[in-house]
XYZ file of N, CA and C in Angstrom:
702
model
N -21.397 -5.853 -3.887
C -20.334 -6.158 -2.938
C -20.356 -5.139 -1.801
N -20.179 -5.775 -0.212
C -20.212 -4.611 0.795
C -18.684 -4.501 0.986
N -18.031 -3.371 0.533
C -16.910 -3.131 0.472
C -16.463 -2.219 1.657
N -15.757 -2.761 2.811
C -15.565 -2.445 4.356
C -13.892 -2.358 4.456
N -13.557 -1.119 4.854
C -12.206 -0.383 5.269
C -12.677 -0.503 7.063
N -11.070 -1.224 7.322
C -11.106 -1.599 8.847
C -9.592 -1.226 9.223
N -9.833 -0.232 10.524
C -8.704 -0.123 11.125
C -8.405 -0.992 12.286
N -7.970 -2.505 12.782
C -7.676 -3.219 13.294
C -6.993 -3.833 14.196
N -6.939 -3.860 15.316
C -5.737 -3.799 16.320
C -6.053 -5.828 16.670
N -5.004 -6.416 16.015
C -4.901 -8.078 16.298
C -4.114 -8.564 17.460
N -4.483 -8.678 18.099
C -3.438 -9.439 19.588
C -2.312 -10.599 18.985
N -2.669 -11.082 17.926
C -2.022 -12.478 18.098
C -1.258 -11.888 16.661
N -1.226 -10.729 15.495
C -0.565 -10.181 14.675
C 1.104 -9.859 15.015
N 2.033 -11.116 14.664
C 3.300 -10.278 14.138
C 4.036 -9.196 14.211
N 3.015 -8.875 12.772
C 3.371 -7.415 12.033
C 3.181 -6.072 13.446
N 1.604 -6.189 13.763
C 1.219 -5.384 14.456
C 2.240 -5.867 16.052
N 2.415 -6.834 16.394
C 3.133 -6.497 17.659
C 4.582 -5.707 17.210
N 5.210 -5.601 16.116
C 6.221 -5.152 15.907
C 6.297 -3.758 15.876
N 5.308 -3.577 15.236
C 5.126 -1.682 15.016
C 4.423 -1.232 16.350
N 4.180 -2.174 17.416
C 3.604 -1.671 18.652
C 4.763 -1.121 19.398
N 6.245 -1.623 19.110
C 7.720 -1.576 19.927
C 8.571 -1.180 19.127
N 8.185 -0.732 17.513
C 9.753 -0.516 17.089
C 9.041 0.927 16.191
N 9.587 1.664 15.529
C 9.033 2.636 14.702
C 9.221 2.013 13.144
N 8.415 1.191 12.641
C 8.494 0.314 11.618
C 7.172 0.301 10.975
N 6.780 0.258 9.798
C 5.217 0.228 9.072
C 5.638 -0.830 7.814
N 4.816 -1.502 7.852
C 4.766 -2.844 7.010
C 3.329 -2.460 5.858
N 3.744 -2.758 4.472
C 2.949 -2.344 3.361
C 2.823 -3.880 2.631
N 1.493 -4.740 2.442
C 1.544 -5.904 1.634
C 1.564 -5.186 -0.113
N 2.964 -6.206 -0.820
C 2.814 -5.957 -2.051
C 2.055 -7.056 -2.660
N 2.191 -8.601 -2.115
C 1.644 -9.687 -2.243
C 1.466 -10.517 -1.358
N 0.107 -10.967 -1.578
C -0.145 -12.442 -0.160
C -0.972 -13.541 -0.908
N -0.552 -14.387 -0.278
C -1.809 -15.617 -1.030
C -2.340 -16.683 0.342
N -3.141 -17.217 0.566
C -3.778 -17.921 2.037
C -3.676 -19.568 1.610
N -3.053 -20.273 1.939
C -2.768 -21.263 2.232
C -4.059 -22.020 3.065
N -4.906 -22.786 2.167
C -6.191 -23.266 2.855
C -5.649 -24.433 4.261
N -5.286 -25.345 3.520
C -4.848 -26.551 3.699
C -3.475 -26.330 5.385
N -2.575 -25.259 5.207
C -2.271 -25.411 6.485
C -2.370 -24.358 7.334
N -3.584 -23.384 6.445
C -4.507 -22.324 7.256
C -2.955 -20.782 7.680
N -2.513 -20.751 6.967
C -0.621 -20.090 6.992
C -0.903 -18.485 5.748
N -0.840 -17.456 6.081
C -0.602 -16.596 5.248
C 0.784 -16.340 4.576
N 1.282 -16.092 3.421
C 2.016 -15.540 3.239
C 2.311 -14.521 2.829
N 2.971 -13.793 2.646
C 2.947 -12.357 2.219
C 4.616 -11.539 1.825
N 4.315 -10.922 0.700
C 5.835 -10.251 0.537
C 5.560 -8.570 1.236
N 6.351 -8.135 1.577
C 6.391 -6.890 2.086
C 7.160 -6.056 2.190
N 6.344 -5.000 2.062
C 7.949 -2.958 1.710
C 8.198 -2.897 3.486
N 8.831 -3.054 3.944
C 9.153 -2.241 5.537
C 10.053 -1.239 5.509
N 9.480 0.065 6.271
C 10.062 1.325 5.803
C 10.008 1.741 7.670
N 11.143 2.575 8.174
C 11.179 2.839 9.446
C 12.312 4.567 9.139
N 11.817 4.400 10.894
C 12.391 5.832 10.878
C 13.413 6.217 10.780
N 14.866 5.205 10.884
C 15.866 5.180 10.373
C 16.503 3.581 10.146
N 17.977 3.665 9.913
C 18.182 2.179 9.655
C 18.378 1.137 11.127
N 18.471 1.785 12.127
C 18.296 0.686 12.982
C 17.353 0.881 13.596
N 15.810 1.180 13.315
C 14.630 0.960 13.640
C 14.129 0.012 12.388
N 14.741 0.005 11.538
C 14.167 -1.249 10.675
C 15.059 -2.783 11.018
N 16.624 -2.331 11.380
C 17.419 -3.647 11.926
C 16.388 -4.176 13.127
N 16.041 -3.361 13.835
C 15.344 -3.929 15.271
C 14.459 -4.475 15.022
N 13.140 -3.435 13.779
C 11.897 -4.429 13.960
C 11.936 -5.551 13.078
N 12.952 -5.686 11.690
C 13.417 -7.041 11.469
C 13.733 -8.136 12.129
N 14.594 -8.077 13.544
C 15.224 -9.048 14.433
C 13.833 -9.298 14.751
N 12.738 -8.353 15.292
C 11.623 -8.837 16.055
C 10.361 -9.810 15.543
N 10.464 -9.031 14.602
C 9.218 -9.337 13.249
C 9.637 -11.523 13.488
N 11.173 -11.271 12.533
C 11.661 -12.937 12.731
C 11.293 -14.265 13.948
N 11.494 -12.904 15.265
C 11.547 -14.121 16.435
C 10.246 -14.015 17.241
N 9.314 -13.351 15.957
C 7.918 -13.762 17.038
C 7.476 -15.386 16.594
N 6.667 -15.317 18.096
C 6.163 -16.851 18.073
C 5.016 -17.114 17.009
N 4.304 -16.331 16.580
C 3.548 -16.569 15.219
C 4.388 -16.371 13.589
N 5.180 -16.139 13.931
C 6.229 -16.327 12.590
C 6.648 -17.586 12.191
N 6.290 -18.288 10.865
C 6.542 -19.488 10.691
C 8.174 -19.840 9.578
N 7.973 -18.693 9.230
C 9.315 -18.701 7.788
C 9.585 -16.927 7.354
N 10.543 -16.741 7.360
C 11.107 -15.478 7.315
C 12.342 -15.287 6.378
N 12.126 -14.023 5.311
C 13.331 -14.316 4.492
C 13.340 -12.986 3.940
N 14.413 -12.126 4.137
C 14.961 -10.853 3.945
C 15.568 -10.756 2.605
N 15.008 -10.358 1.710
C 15.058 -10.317 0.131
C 15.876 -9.218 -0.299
N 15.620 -7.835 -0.234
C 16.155 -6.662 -0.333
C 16.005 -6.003 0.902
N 17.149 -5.214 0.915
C 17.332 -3.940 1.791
C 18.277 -2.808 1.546
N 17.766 -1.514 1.642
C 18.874 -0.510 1.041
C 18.279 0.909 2.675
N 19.133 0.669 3.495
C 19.275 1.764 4.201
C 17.927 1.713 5.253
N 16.835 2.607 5.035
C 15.352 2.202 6.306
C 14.238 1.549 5.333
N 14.609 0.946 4.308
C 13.744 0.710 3.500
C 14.391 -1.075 3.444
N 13.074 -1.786 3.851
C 13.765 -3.790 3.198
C 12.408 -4.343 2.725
N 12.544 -5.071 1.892
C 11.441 -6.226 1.467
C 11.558 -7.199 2.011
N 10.363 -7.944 2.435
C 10.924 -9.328 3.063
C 9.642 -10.174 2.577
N 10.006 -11.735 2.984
C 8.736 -12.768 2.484
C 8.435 -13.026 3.830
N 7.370 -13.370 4.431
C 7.036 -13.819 5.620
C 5.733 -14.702 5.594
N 5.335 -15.982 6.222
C 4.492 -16.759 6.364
C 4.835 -17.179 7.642
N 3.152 -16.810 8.343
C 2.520 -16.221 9.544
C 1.347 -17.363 9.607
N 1.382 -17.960 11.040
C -0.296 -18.601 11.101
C -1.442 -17.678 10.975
N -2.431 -18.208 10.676
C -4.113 -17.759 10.555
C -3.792 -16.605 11.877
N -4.253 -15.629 11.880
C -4.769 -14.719 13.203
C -5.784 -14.987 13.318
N -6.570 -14.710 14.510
C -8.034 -14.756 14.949
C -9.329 -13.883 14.167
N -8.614 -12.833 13.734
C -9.767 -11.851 12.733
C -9.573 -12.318 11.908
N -8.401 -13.129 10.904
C -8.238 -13.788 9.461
C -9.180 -14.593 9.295
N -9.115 -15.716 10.646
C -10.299 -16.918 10.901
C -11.408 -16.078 10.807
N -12.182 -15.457 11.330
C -12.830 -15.479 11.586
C -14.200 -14.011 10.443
N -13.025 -13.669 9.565
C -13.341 -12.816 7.858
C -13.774 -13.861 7.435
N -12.562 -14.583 6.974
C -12.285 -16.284 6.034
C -14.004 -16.974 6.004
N -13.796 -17.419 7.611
C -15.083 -18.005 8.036
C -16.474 -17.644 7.603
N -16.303 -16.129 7.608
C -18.054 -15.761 7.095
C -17.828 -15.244 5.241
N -16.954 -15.616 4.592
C -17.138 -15.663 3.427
C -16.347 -14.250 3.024
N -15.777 -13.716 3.554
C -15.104 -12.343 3.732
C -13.726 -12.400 2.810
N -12.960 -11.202 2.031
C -12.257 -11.857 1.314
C -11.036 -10.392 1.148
N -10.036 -10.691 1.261
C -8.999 -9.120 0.959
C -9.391 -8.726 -0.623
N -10.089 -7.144 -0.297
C -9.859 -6.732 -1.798
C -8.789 -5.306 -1.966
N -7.669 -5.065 -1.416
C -6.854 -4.542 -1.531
C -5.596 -4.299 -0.473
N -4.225 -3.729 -0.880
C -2.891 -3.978 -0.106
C -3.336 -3.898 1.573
N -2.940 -3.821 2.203
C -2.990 -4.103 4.033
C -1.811 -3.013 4.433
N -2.267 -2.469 5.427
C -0.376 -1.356 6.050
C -0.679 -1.750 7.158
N 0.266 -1.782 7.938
C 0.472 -2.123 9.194
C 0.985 -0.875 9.763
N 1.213 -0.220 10.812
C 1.661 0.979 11.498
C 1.173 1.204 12.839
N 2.117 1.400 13.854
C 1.502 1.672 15.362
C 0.690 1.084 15.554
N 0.698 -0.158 15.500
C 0.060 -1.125 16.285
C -1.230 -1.507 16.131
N -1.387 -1.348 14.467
C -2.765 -1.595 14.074
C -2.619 -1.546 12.329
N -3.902 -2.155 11.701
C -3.972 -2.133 10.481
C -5.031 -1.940 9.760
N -4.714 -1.403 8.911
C -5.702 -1.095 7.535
C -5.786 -2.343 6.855
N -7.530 -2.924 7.140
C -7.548 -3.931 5.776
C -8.619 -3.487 5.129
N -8.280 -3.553 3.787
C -9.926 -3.840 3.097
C -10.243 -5.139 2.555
N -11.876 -5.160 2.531
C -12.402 -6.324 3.090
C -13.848 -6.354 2.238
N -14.132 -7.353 1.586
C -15.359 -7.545 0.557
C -15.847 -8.291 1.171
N -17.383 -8.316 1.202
C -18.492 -9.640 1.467
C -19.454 -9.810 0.021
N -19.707 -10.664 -0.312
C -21.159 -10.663 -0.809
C -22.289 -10.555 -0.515
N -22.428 -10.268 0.855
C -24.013 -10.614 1.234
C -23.705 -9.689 2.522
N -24.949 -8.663 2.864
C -25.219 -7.190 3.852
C -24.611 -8.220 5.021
N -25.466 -9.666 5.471
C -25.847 -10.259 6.386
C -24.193 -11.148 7.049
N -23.398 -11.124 5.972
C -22.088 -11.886 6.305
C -21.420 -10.946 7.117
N -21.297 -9.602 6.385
C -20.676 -8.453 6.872
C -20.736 -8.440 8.086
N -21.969 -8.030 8.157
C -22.711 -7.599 9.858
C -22.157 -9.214 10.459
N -22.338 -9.566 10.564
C -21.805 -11.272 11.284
C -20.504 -11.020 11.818
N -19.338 -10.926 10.352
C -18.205 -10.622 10.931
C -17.860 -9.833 12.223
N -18.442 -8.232 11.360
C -18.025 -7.509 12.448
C -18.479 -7.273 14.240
N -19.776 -8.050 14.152
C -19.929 -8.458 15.494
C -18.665 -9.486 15.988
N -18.178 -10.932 15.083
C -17.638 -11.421 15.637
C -16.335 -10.971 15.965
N -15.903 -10.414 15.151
C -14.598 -9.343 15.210
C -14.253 -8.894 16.743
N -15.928 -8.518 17.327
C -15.554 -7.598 18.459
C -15.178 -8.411 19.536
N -15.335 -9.312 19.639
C -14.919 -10.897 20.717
C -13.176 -10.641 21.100
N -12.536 -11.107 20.095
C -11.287 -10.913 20.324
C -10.071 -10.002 19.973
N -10.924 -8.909 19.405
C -10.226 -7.722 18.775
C -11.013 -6.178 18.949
N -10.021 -5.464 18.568
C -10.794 -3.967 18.332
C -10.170 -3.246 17.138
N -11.191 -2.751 16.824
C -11.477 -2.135 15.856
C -12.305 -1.329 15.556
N -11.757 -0.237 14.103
C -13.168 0.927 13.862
C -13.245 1.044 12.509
N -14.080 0.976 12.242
C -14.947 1.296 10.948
C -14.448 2.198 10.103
N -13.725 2.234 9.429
C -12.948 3.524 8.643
C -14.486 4.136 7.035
N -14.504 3.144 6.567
C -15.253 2.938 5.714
C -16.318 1.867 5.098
N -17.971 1.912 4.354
C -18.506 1.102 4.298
C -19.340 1.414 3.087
N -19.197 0.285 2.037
C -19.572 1.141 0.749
C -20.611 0.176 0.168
N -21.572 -0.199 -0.076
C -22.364 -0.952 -1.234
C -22.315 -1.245 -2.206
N -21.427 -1.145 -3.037
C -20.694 -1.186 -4.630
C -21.585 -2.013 -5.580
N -21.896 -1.139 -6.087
C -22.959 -1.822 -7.679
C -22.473 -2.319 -8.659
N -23.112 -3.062 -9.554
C -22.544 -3.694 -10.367
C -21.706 -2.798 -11.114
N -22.668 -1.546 -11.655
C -22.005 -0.855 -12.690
C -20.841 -0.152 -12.019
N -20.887 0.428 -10.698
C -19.601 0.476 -9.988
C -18.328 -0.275 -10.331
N -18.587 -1.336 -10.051
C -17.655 -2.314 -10.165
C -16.957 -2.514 -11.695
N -18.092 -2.298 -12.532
C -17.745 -2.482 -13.909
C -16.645 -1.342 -14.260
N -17.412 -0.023 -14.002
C -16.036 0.808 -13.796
C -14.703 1.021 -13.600
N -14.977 0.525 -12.019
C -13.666 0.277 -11.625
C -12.633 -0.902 -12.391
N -13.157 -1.724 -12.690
C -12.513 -3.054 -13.254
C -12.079 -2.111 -15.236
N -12.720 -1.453 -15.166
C -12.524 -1.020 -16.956
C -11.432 0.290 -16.571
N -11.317 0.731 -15.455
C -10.230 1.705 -15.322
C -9.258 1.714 -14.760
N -8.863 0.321 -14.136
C -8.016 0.026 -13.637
C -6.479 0.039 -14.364
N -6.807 -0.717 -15.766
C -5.626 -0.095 -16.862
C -4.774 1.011 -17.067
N -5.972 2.260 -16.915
C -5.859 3.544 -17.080
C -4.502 3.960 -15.709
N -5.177 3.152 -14.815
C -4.739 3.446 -13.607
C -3.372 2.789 -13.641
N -3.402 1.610 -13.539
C -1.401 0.974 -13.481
C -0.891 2.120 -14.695
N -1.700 2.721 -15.748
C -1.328 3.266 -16.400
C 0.046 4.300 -15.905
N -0.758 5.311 -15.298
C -0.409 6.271 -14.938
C 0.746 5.900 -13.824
N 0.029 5.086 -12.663
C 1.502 4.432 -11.675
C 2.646 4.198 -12.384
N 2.859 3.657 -13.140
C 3.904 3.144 -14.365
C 4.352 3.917 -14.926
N 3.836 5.160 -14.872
C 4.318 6.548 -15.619
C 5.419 6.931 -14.220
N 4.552 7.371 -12.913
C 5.606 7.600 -11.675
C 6.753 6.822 -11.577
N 6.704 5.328 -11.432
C 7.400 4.500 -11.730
C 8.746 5.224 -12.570
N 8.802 5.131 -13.610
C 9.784 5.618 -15.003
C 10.303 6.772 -14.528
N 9.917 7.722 -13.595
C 10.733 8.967 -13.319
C 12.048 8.399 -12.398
N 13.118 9.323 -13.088
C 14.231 9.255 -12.122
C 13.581 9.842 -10.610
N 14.782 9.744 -9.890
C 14.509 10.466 -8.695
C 14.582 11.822 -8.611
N 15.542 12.091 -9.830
C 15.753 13.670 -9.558
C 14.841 14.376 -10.651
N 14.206 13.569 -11.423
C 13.099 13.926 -12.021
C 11.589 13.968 -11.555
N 11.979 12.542 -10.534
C 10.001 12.906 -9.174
C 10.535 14.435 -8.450
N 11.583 14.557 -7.922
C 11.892 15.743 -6.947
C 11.974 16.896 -7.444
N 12.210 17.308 -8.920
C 12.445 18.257 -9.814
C 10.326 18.875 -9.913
N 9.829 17.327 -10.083
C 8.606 17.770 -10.576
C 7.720 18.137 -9.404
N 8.020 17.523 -8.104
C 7.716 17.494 -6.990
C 7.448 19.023 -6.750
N 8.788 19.219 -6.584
C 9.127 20.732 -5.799
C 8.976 21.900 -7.128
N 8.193 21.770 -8.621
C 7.763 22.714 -9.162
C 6.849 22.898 -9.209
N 5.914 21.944 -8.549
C 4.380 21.779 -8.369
C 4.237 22.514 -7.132
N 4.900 22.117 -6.428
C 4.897 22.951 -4.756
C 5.245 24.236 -4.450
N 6.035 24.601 -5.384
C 6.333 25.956 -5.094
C 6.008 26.732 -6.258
N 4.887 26.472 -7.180
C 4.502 27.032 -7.892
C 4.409 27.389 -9.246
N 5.526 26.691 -9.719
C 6.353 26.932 -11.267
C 5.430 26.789 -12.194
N 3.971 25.789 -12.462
C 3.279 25.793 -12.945
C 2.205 26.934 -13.017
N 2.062 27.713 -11.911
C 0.609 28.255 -11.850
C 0.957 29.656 -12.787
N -0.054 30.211 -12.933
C -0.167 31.542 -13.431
C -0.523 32.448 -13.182
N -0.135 33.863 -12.153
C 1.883 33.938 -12.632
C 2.206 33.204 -11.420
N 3.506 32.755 -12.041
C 4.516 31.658 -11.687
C 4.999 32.127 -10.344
N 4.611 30.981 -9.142
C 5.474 31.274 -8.018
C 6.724 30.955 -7.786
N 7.009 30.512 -8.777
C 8.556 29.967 -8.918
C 9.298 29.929 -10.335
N 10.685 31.035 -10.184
C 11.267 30.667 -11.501
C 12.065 29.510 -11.669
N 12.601 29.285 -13.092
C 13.772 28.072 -13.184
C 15.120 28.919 -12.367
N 15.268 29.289 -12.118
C 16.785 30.450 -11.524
C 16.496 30.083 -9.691
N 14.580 29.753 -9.277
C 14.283 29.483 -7.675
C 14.605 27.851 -8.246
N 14.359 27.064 -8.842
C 14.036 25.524 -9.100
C 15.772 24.674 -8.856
N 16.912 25.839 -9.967
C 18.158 25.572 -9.543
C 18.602 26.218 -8.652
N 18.574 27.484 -7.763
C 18.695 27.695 -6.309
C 18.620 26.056 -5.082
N 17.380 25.806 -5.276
C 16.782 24.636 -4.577
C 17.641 23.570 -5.084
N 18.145 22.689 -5.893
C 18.192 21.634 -6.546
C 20.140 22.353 -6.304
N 20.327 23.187 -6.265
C 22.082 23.718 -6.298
C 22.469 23.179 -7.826
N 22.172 23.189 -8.799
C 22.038 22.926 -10.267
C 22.079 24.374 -11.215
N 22.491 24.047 -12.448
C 22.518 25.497 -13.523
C 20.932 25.612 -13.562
N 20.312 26.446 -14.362
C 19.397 26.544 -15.053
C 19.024 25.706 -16.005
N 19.826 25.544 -16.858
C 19.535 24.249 -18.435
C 19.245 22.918 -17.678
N 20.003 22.915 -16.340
C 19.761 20.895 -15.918
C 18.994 20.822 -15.022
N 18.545 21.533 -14.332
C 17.313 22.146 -13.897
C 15.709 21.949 -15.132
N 16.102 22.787 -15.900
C 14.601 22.525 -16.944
C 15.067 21.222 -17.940
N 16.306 20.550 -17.896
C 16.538 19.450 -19.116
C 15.293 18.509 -17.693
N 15.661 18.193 -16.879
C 15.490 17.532 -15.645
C 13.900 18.107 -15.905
N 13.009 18.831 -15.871
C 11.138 19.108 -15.812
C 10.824 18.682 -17.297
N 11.701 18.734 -18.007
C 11.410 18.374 -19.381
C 11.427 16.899 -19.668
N 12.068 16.136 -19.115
C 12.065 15.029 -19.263
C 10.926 14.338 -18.263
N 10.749 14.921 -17.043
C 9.950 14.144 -16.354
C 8.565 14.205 -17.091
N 7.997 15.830 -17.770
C 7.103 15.918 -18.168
C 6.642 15.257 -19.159
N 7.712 15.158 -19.935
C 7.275 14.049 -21.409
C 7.308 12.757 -20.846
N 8.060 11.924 -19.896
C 7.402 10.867 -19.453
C 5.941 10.732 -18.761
N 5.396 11.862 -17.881
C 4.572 12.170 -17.488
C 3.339 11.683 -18.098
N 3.160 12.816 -19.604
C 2.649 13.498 -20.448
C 2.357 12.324 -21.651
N 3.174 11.219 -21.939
C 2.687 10.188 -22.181
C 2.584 9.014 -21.950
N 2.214 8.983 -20.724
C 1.292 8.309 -19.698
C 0.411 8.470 -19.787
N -0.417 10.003 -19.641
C -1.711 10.228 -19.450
C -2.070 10.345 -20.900
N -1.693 10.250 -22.188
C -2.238 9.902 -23.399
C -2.572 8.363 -23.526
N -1.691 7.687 -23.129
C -1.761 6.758 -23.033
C -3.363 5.861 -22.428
N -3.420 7.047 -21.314
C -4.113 6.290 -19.956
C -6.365 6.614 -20.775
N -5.241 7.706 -21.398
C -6.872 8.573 -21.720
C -7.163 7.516 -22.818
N -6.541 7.275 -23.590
C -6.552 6.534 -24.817
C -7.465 4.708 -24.445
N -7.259 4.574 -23.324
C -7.700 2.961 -22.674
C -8.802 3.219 -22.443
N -9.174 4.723 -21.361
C -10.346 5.377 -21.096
C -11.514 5.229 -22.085
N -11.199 5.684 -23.441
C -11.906 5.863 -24.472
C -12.271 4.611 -25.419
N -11.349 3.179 -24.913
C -11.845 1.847 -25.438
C -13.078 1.488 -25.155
């Protein structure tokens, strides 16, 4: 597989005209391509620089003319999910066309996007990205050859992997920020750049809810990665 990371600037993109005018970045959690009336859809995290830079690029995102259906699912403050189905863009056509296929999430930000992008064949690739250059611009972020046994890899560690996400996942918040800021300022290393007495300073907390709070994140942590090692070793 020629496995190609593209940073992408689409004229006729939505998403991307939105983050060209508002301070807004769009993350795909899910999309599926609609052959038949050639229509993407897609669910999406939109995260902005505060809450009415996400009200704005919401209003905008809705009333562009390539927007076909729009539907605001969650929202809590600069953070909303939304569903959106969008016509074909001109680089979609024209991936689609030479056999080209999404092999992972898409971000949108300042007026351009990250896709990654699989071919089967050296010769499709190269096709695309000439045709690419017609009505778009773009740069080459990355370009990989991926071998079978590559692939086999990746596909056998992927488990391992939601593994561990699923572990982050399960932390409270004040248990990611507890573990966050003892990693950062040192609490782990040896000798310790940080005591529990600096950890509740920071956090304005006793000492005991301070380490109840690293203790808990760690044992969720901690079996995760038994867990993860344990799939490893199937």
């Amino acid at each position: 597989m020629i496995d190609t990371t593209l940073d992408v600037e689409q004229y006729d993109c939505p998403f991307i005209d939105t983050t060209d005018d508002h301070e807004v970045g769009f993350s795909a959690i899910q999309w599926d391509f609609d052959q038949v009336d050639r229509e993407l859809e897609t669910r999406m995290l939109v995260e902005g620089g505060d809450r009415e830079a996400v009200s704005n690029g919401l209003a905008a995102l809705r009333d562009h003319s390539n927007m076909h259906d729009f539907d605001l699912l969650t929202r809590r403050g600069d953070v909303a999910h939304i569903r959106t189905v969008i016509a074909e863009t001109d680089a979609m056509a024209t991936i689609r066309d030479n056999d080209g296929y999404i092999t992972g999430p898409f971000h949108i930000e300042a007026g351009s996007e990250i896709w990654h992008v699989g071919f089967d064949d050296r010769t499709d690739a190269d096709t695309t990205l000439s045709e690419l250059e017609r009505d778009n611009e773009y740069d080459v972020l990355d370009r990989t050859n991926t071998e079978l046994p590559e692939m086999q890899d990746f596909v056998q560690n992927a488990g391992a992997a939601m593994t561990l996400i699923e572990g982050c996942r399960d932390l409270s918040d004040v248990e990611r920020e507890t573990l966050e800021t003892a990693v950062s300022d040192g609490y782990f290393e040896s000798p310790r750049g940080a005591t529990l007495g600096h950890l509740a300073d920071e956090f304005d907390v006793s000492k005991p809810a301070v380490s109840k709070n690293l203790r808990r994140g760690q044992q969720k942590m901690i079996e995760r990665v038994v867990e993860a090692m344990e799939e490893l070793e199937e």
